Amino acid sequence: MCGFRMPGIVADNPGVIRKNIQLPASSIFSSYLYLHNDAYMKFEAVTIKDIAKALGVSTSTVSRALRDSYEISPETKELVLECARKLNYMPNPIALSLKERRSRSIGVVVCEIANSFFSQVINGIESIAYDRGYNVIIAQSNESVEREIMDLHYLSSRSVDGLIISLSTETNDISHLQDLHNKGLPIVMFDRVTDEIKTHSVVVDNFKGTYEATEYLLQKGYKRIAAIANSEFLSITSERLGGYKDALQAYGQKFNKSYVKHCFYGGMVFSEIEDAVNKLMTLKQPPDAIIATSDKLTTGCLKTLMRRGIKVPDDIALVGFLNSDIAELMNPALTVVHQPALEMGKAAIELLLQLIESKRPVTQFEKRVLTPTLVIGKSAMDVN
Amino acid sequence: MCGFRMPGIVADNPGVIRKNIQLPASSIFSSYLYLHNDAYMKFEAVTIKDIAKALGVSTSTVSRALRDSYEISPETKELVLECARKLNYMPNPIALSLKERRSRSIGVVVCEIANSFFSQVINGIESIAYDRGYNVIIAQSNESVEREIMDLHYLSSRSVDGLIISLSTETNDISHLQDLHNKGLPIVMFDRVTDEIKTHSVVVDNFKGTYEATEYLLQKGYKRIAAIANSEFLSITSERLGGYKDALQAYGQKFNKSYVKHCFYGGMVFSEIEDAVNKLMTLKQPPDAIIATSDKLTTGCLKTLMRRGIKVPDDIALVGFLNSDIAELMNPALTVVHQPALEMGKAAIELLLQLIESKRPVTQFEKRVLTPTLVIGKSAMDVN
DNA sequence: ATCGTTCTCGGGAACGATTGCGTAAAAAAA
DNA sequence: TTTTTTTACGCAATCGTTCCCGAGAACGAT
């Protein structure tokens, strides 16, 4: 009597749903009524009411049976499970969210999706979130603090259970984030972080990244190494410039302030990079090498040099942060600082889920520091 | 009497919420109670009940006042609006979803996020969806049909209002999609599409893309042009190979079957590409040019050639589909077929929202065909 | 004075699921 | 046999919101 609808194949105990279910390619979704004939009708899902009605029991019994409660007899359980399977019942996540006051979704704010580094991070986040039954809502700030605030507003209004964020370049006032944090929203920061909010964070050893890159150039014999960096506000900027400065010092070179150029919008505005490169190249003593401290800056810098007819590495060396998997295919093959982006994403979501699912308040926060890799290419040569 | 909580700044009429709201950077989120002291407490949102209680009216009145119903007096409306503003009330989207039986979220299935083409498409989708109040749930198939089915299962269980999908390379049986479609789920396909499902789709003129690329090589004087393509199952494969064949014919060259290699996993498995290139290069008459018909194939092909010490374009020419914005920085600067990915994403989401928000059944389906661009680089030379 | 309108508003049932509490019937203990 | 305990289930509230009814009050028409 409970087969008055399309017979389905698999229904899972809601507790273990989507865990290695093996389903045939057909009729997986028959939890929905067939109503798609001529009229355009919203397909309606099977609910516990349908099961209850079909079996002549109460919804409480169905609910408890599905959750394998001890107060339901084995026979009834079997009946309910069987019927749920037949109707291909699937629990309504929205109703559950309302009841449990959690959305099982997390928000991710990055400045740009179409950027290798961030898309790889998102890849890592998504892979784990998916397995844990969370969905990921992605928002882009486009390096604008205004947009970042709107993103957070939006995500907050969609009542996400947690947040993973890399700050926009414009963000020096973080009160909008602080507000959310104060209200108890679990937050994990990555890449561009701030100490002002006490929470977990995931970064690479930025200092080490530029230190090694600078050291590499110094060992090659370069004497006038310039740096093109992001906005001074960003954590990554000072850290990366720190590694650059320390390496210079370690090798007995004096730090030259005019060799450091900042791009406030980190290359989102291309003319920024052009200006920076132009200013460097028109110095009385132009640099013989450039370190670019982010993906967009690295490619933008190479693009500018190329367009100006400046040969790399013959006229100038170029080393930079880059997570594109085609760095070796570039002209020249770039020597790059590569970040373990996928792992960063995984670390971030793991820390976030830990925060979200923690029963008791978390007071000890972790700053997970991963190690970047210097991938040697041909964008610097031996100068002697 | 209604200011017993943190005074907020802005509350919107739910009907026009998130429409060009200008808010100061602080206290935007004070719709939530301050409970984040020592104990870890979930922050609780302000509901219409709170407003009703504060004002001594019923929730119905509050609800209607907020929705600007005609049956509420202007005075009461003003009171309610004022109070909502004070408490910084924000409607609970989950409760709304439950009531209205729609989640205001759409699912996007692509094979890989960290791929320029797809991340650009997602960028386009996201930009519009966000403005229209929808959130985007992204799932990756990794070119696996099994994973694709699980993705759809997941998205379906999260009750998305619509779906945008580019099929995985393994997908020749589309009954899992067909099922969802039959049940009335609005679907828009892009890139890798199928005629078996009658719905909107967004593609580029693949034929034209390869035709022009092939023609370009033919005009340069190449005589033995090979093609490396995706799985035969995919729509893009036959279309792109079609353009290739027709161009050959138009220029009086005979089609040589051994010059066409398929990579079933489209380059997700790198050895596939290596094998394809190796087989081509060990022919008695190896090709003098290669056309790669997808992003991953293009970069994979170049990587293989480079590793084998085969110079492009000196030893062989290479032209391929590529949406990376650093094609011009590659070695050599690649001549590529560039797809308007952002526009494709925008078109897809627009068509989907049209489907979702249509009152009456949609029977006329649109196949929107955008035009790819051949971007000339230096990966082919004049051979005479 | 009585009736029909119009204007406002409240009560309460949904939406789908969980869960504390109450309670019949059955089983166990007295 | 009576009492107590256990078993197995139903009722109803709850989450936040909308919306169908119903209903009181004011007002004009008869």
mmCIF file of C-alpha atoms in Angstrom, chain A residues 51-266:
data_model
loop_
_atom_site.group_PDB
_atom_site.id
_atom_site.type_symbol
_atom_site.label_atom_id
_atom_site.label_comp_id
_atom_site.label_asym_id
_atom_site.label_seq_id
_atom_site.Cartn_x
_atom_site.Cartn_y
_atom_site.Cartn_z
ATOM 1 C CA ILE A 51 5.196 7.499 4.817
ATOM 2 C CA ALA A 52 3.073 7.885 7.925
ATOM 3 C CA LYS A 53 -0.112 8.006 5.922
ATOM 4 C CA ALA A 54 0.854 5.043 3.819
ATOM 5 C CA LEU A 55 1.644 2.986 6.880
ATOM 6 C CA GLY A 56 -1.119 4.301 9.114
ATOM 7 C CA VAL A 57 1.262 5.409 11.821
ATOM 8 C CA SER A 58 2.176 8.811 13.184
ATOM 9 C CA THR A 59 4.911 11.013 11.846
ATOM 10 C CA SER A 60 6.714 10.734 15.160
ATOM 11 C CA THR A 61 7.002 7.018 14.685
ATOM 12 C CA VAL A 62 8.312 7.449 11.188
ATOM 13 C CA SER A 63 10.825 10.031 12.283
ATOM 14 C CA ARG A 64 12.029 7.879 15.132
ATOM 15 C CA ALA A 65 12.174 4.777 13.017
ATOM 16 C CA LEU A 66 14.279 6.543 10.447
ATOM 17 C CA ARG A 67 16.627 7.759 13.135
ATOM 18 C CA ASP A 68 16.801 4.256 14.532
ATOM 19 C CA SER A 69 15.381 5.222 17.893
ATOM 20 C CA TYR A 70 15.263 2.535 20.582
ATOM 21 C CA GLU A 71 11.623 3.175 21.314
ATOM 22 C CA ILE A 72 10.446 1.830 18.003
ATOM 23 C CA SER A 73 9.940 -1.886 17.591
ATOM 24 C CA PRO A 74 12.133 -3.719 15.100
ATOM 25 C CA GLU A 75 9.108 -4.683 13.041
ATOM 26 C CA THR A 76 7.830 -1.135 12.704
ATOM 27 C CA LYS A 77 11.301 0.055 11.895
ATOM 28 C CA GLU A 78 11.580 -2.477 9.137
ATOM 29 C CA LEU A 79 8.227 -1.414 7.756
ATOM 30 C CA VAL A 80 9.120 2.241 7.788
ATOM 31 C CA LEU A 81 12.539 1.714 6.294
ATOM 32 C CA GLU A 82 11.045 -0.456 3.610
ATOM 33 C CA CYS A 83 8.414 2.121 2.759
ATOM 34 C CA ALA A 84 10.925 4.949 2.795
ATOM 35 C CA ARG A 85 13.021 2.949 0.405
ATOM 36 C CA LYS A 86 10.072 2.336 -1.865
ATOM 37 C CA LEU A 87 9.063 5.975 -1.950
ATOM 38 C CA ASN A 88 12.689 6.981 -2.037
ATOM 39 C CA TYR A 89 12.227 9.316 0.826
ATOM 40 C CA MET A 90 14.840 11.990 1.301
ATOM 41 C CA PRO A 91 14.812 14.234 4.352
ATOM 42 C CA ASN A 92 14.142 17.878 3.672
ATOM 43 C CA PRO A 93 17.298 19.740 4.616
ATOM 44 C CA ILE A 94 15.488 23.034 4.869
ATOM 45 C CA ALA A 95 13.037 21.796 7.445
ATOM 46 C CA LEU A 96 15.954 20.323 9.318
ATOM 47 C CA SER A 97 17.814 23.591 9.160
ATOM 48 C CA LEU A 98 14.866 25.430 10.578
ATOM 49 C CA LYS A 99 14.475 22.966 13.395
ATOM 50 C CA GLU A 100 18.121 22.648 14.267
ATOM 51 C CA ARG A 101 18.883 26.274 13.648
ATOM 52 C CA ARG A 102 21.752 25.555 11.388
ATOM 53 C CA SER A 103 22.011 25.742 7.653
ATOM 54 C CA ARG A 104 24.764 23.233 7.044
ATOM 55 C CA SER A 105 26.303 25.680 4.679
ATOM 56 C CA ILE A 106 29.446 27.719 5.004
ATOM 57 C CA GLY A 107 30.460 30.923 3.330
ATOM 58 C CA VAL A 108 33.724 31.521 1.538
ATOM 59 C CA VAL A 109 34.885 35.007 0.652
ATOM 60 C CA VAL A 110 37.813 35.446 -1.694
ATOM 61 C CA CYS A 111 38.735 38.349 -3.853
ATOM 62 C CA GLU A 112 38.470 36.441 -7.098
ATOM 63 C CA ILE A 113 37.441 32.935 -8.070
ATOM 64 C CA ALA A 114 39.191 32.948 -11.415
ATOM 65 C CA ASN A 115 42.609 33.019 -9.822
ATOM 66 C CA SER A 116 44.548 29.801 -9.641
ATOM 67 C CA PHE A 117 45.479 30.171 -6.030
ATOM 68 C CA PHE A 118 41.960 30.825 -4.836
ATOM 69 C CA SER A 119 40.275 28.318 -7.074
ATOM 70 C CA GLN A 120 42.648 25.696 -5.765
ATOM 71 C CA VAL A 121 41.874 26.694 -2.198
ATOM 72 C CA ILE A 122 38.170 26.503 -2.946
ATOM 73 C CA ASN A 123 38.747 23.122 -4.465
ATOM 74 C CA GLY A 124 40.228 21.964 -1.181
ATOM 75 C CA ILE A 125 37.430 23.501 0.849
ATOM 76 C CA GLU A 126 34.760 22.059 -1.356
ATOM 77 C CA SER A 127 36.164 18.536 -1.351
ATOM 78 C CA ILE A 128 35.968 18.204 2.415
ATOM 79 C CA ALA A 129 32.828 20.231 2.969
ATOM 80 C CA TYR A 130 30.993 18.061 0.497
ATOM 81 C CA ASP A 131 31.947 14.886 2.316
ATOM 82 C CA ARG A 132 30.822 16.312 5.594
ATOM 83 C CA GLY A 133 27.431 17.301 4.238
ATOM 84 C CA TYR A 134 28.043 21.030 4.092
ATOM 85 C CA ASN A 135 27.627 23.136 1.049
ATOM 86 C CA VAL A 136 29.810 26.008 0.170
ATOM 87 C CA ILE A 137 28.542 29.430 -0.793
ATOM 88 C CA ILE A 138 31.191 31.398 -2.590
ATOM 89 C CA ALA A 139 31.355 35.163 -2.740
ATOM 90 C CA GLN A 140 33.889 37.393 -4.424
ATOM 91 C CA SER A 141 35.057 40.698 -3.024
ATOM 92 C CA ASN A 142 36.968 41.796 -6.102
ATOM 93 C CA GLU A 143 39.414 43.435 -3.676
ATOM 94 C CA SER A 144 36.716 45.876 -2.631
ATOM 95 C CA VAL A 145 35.952 46.314 1.051
ATOM 96 C CA GLU A 146 32.514 47.577 0.189
ATOM 97 C CA ARG A 147 31.783 44.439 -1.719
ATOM 98 C CA GLU A 148 33.316 42.388 1.066
ATOM 99 C CA ILE A 149 30.905 43.938 3.538
ATOM 100 C CA MET A 150 27.997 43.215 1.241
ATOM 101 C CA ASP A 151 29.232 39.662 0.842
ATOM 102 C CA LEU A 152 29.335 39.156 4.575
ATOM 103 C CA HIS A 153 25.943 40.754 4.894
ATOM 104 C CA TYR A 154 24.604 38.399 2.287
ATOM 105 C CA LEU A 155 26.205 35.309 3.753
ATOM 106 C CA SER A 156 25.027 36.307 7.189
ATOM 107 C CA SER A 157 21.501 36.747 5.917
ATOM 108 C CA ARG A 158 21.728 33.295 4.377
ATOM 109 C CA SER A 159 22.630 32.207 7.891
ATOM 110 C CA VAL A 160 25.793 30.308 7.145
ATOM 111 C CA ASP A 161 27.136 28.184 9.964
ATOM 112 C CA GLY A 162 30.667 29.404 9.447
ATOM 113 C CA LEU A 163 32.919 31.531 7.359
ATOM 114 C CA ILE A 164 36.236 31.195 5.583
ATOM 115 C CA ILE A 165 37.712 34.429 4.381
ATOM 116 C CA SER A 166 40.736 35.974 2.808
ATOM 117 C CA LEU A 167 40.560 39.727 3.262
ATOM 118 C CA SER A 168 40.300 42.156 0.414
ATOM 119 C CA THR A 169 43.177 44.466 -0.222
ATOM 120 C CA GLU A 170 41.144 47.472 0.824
ATOM 121 C CA THR A 171 40.270 46.004 4.181
ATOM 122 C CA ASN A 172 42.102 47.730 6.983
ATOM 123 C CA ASP A 173 39.078 48.248 9.176
ATOM 124 C CA ILE A 174 37.782 44.833 10.063
ATOM 125 C CA SER A 175 34.921 45.835 12.307
ATOM 126 C CA HIS A 176 32.428 44.189 9.994
ATOM 127 C CA LEU A 177 34.186 40.895 10.531
ATOM 128 C CA GLN A 178 34.685 41.602 14.197
ATOM 129 C CA ASP A 179 30.949 42.093 14.579
ATOM 130 C CA LEU A 180 30.190 38.712 13.156
ATOM 131 C CA HIS A 181 32.886 37.141 15.250
ATOM 132 C CA ASN A 182 31.572 38.765 18.399
ATOM 133 C CA LYS A 183 28.169 37.367 17.717
ATOM 134 C CA GLY A 184 29.668 33.905 17.733
ATOM 135 C CA LEU A 185 29.929 33.091 14.065
ATOM 136 C CA PRO A 186 32.781 30.620 13.593
ATOM 137 C CA ILE A 187 35.384 32.156 11.307
ATOM 138 C CA VAL A 188 38.590 30.857 9.799
ATOM 139 C CA MET A 189 40.882 33.207 7.965
ATOM 140 C CA PHE A 190 43.413 32.231 5.377
ATOM 141 C CA ASP A 191 46.043 33.886 3.220
ATOM 142 C CA ARG A 192 45.287 37.504 4.090
ATOM 143 C CA VAL A 193 44.678 37.328 7.804
ATOM 144 C CA THR A 194 44.620 39.681 10.748
ATOM 145 C CA ASP A 195 45.600 39.293 14.380
ATOM 146 C CA GLU A 196 42.774 41.502 15.486
ATOM 147 C CA ILE A 197 40.361 38.624 15.402
ATOM 148 C CA LYS A 198 41.156 35.741 17.663
ATOM 149 C CA THR A 199 40.393 32.672 15.638
ATOM 150 C CA HIS A 200 41.963 29.914 13.595
ATOM 151 C CA SER A 201 43.944 30.856 10.535
ATOM 152 C CA VAL A 202 45.779 29.142 7.725
ATOM 153 C CA VAL A 203 48.712 30.711 5.967
ATOM 154 C CA VAL A 204 51.914 29.771 4.267
ATOM 155 C CA ASP A 205 55.251 30.775 5.597
ATOM 156 C CA ASN A 206 55.320 33.938 3.550
ATOM 157 C CA PHE A 207 58.556 35.081 5.071
ATOM 158 C CA LYS A 208 60.273 31.892 4.022
ATOM 159 C CA GLY A 209 58.762 32.139 0.565
ATOM 160 C CA THR A 210 60.288 35.472 -0.304
ATOM 161 C CA TYR A 211 63.420 34.787 1.697
ATOM 162 C CA GLU A 212 64.208 31.780 -0.432
ATOM 163 C CA ALA A 213 63.256 33.542 -3.615
ATOM 164 C CA THR A 214 65.474 36.493 -2.759
ATOM 165 C CA GLU A 215 68.273 34.222 -1.638
ATOM 166 C CA TYR A 216 68.011 32.378 -4.925
ATOM 167 C CA LEU A 217 68.477 35.615 -6.840
ATOM 168 C CA LEU A 218 71.290 36.752 -4.579
ATOM 169 C CA GLN A 219 73.121 33.484 -5.047
ATOM 170 C CA LYS A 220 72.728 33.906 -8.766
ATOM 171 C CA GLY A 221 74.598 37.149 -8.371
ATOM 172 C CA TYR A 222 71.850 39.731 -8.667
ATOM 173 C CA LYS A 223 72.677 42.999 -6.993
ATOM 174 C CA ARG A 224 69.647 45.231 -7.389
ATOM 175 C CA ILE A 225 66.575 43.239 -6.507
ATOM 176 C CA ALA A 226 63.285 45.073 -6.539
ATOM 177 C CA ALA A 227 59.982 43.956 -5.092
ATOM 178 C CA ILE A 228 56.441 44.544 -6.283
ATOM 179 C CA ALA A 229 53.983 43.965 -3.501
ATOM 180 C CA ASN A 230 50.349 44.304 -2.577
ATOM 181 C CA SER A 231 48.785 46.912 -0.350
ATOM 182 C CA GLU A 232 50.639 47.665 2.883
ATOM 183 C CA PHE A 233 47.506 46.784 4.831
ATOM 184 C CA LEU A 234 47.709 43.120 4.050
ATOM 185 C CA SER A 235 49.377 40.638 6.336
ATOM 186 C CA ILE A 236 50.971 38.878 3.413
ATOM 187 C CA THR A 237 52.620 42.072 2.252
ATOM 188 C CA SER A 238 54.620 42.786 5.370
ATOM 189 C CA GLU A 239 55.516 39.137 5.834
ATOM 190 C CA ARG A 240 56.655 38.708 2.286
ATOM 191 C CA LEU A 241 58.567 41.953 2.267
ATOM 192 C CA GLY A 242 60.090 40.884 5.577
ATOM 193 C CA GLY A 243 61.589 37.805 3.994
ATOM 194 C CA TYR A 244 62.876 39.919 1.159
ATOM 195 C CA LYS A 245 64.523 42.429 3.467
ATOM 196 C CA ASP A 246 66.066 39.825 5.723
ATOM 197 C CA ALA A 247 67.542 37.931 2.825
ATOM 198 C CA LEU A 248 69.071 41.128 1.485
ATOM 199 C CA GLN A 249 70.564 41.846 4.879
ATOM 200 C CA ALA A 250 71.813 38.299 5.310
ATOM 201 C CA TYR A 251 73.703 38.686 2.079
ATOM 202 C CA GLY A 252 75.103 42.071 2.982
ATOM 203 C CA GLN A 253 72.938 44.127 0.672
ATOM 204 C CA LYS A 254 71.368 47.303 1.820
ATOM 205 C CA PHE A 255 67.628 47.690 1.563
ATOM 206 C CA ASN A 256 66.661 50.311 -0.988
ATOM 207 C CA LYS A 257 63.229 51.745 -0.379
ATOM 208 C CA SER A 258 62.787 52.924 -3.941
ATOM 209 C CA TYR A 259 63.053 49.324 -5.066
ATOM 210 C CA VAL A 260 59.782 48.463 -3.408
ATOM 211 C CA LYS A 261 56.547 49.293 -5.182
ATOM 212 C CA HIS A 262 53.087 48.668 -3.852
ATOM 213 C CA CYS A 263 50.053 47.947 -5.964
ATOM 214 C CA PHE A 264 47.091 48.891 -3.867
ATOM 215 C CA TYR A 265 44.637 46.782 -5.817
ATOM 216 C CA GLY A 266 47.069 43.915 -6.165
#
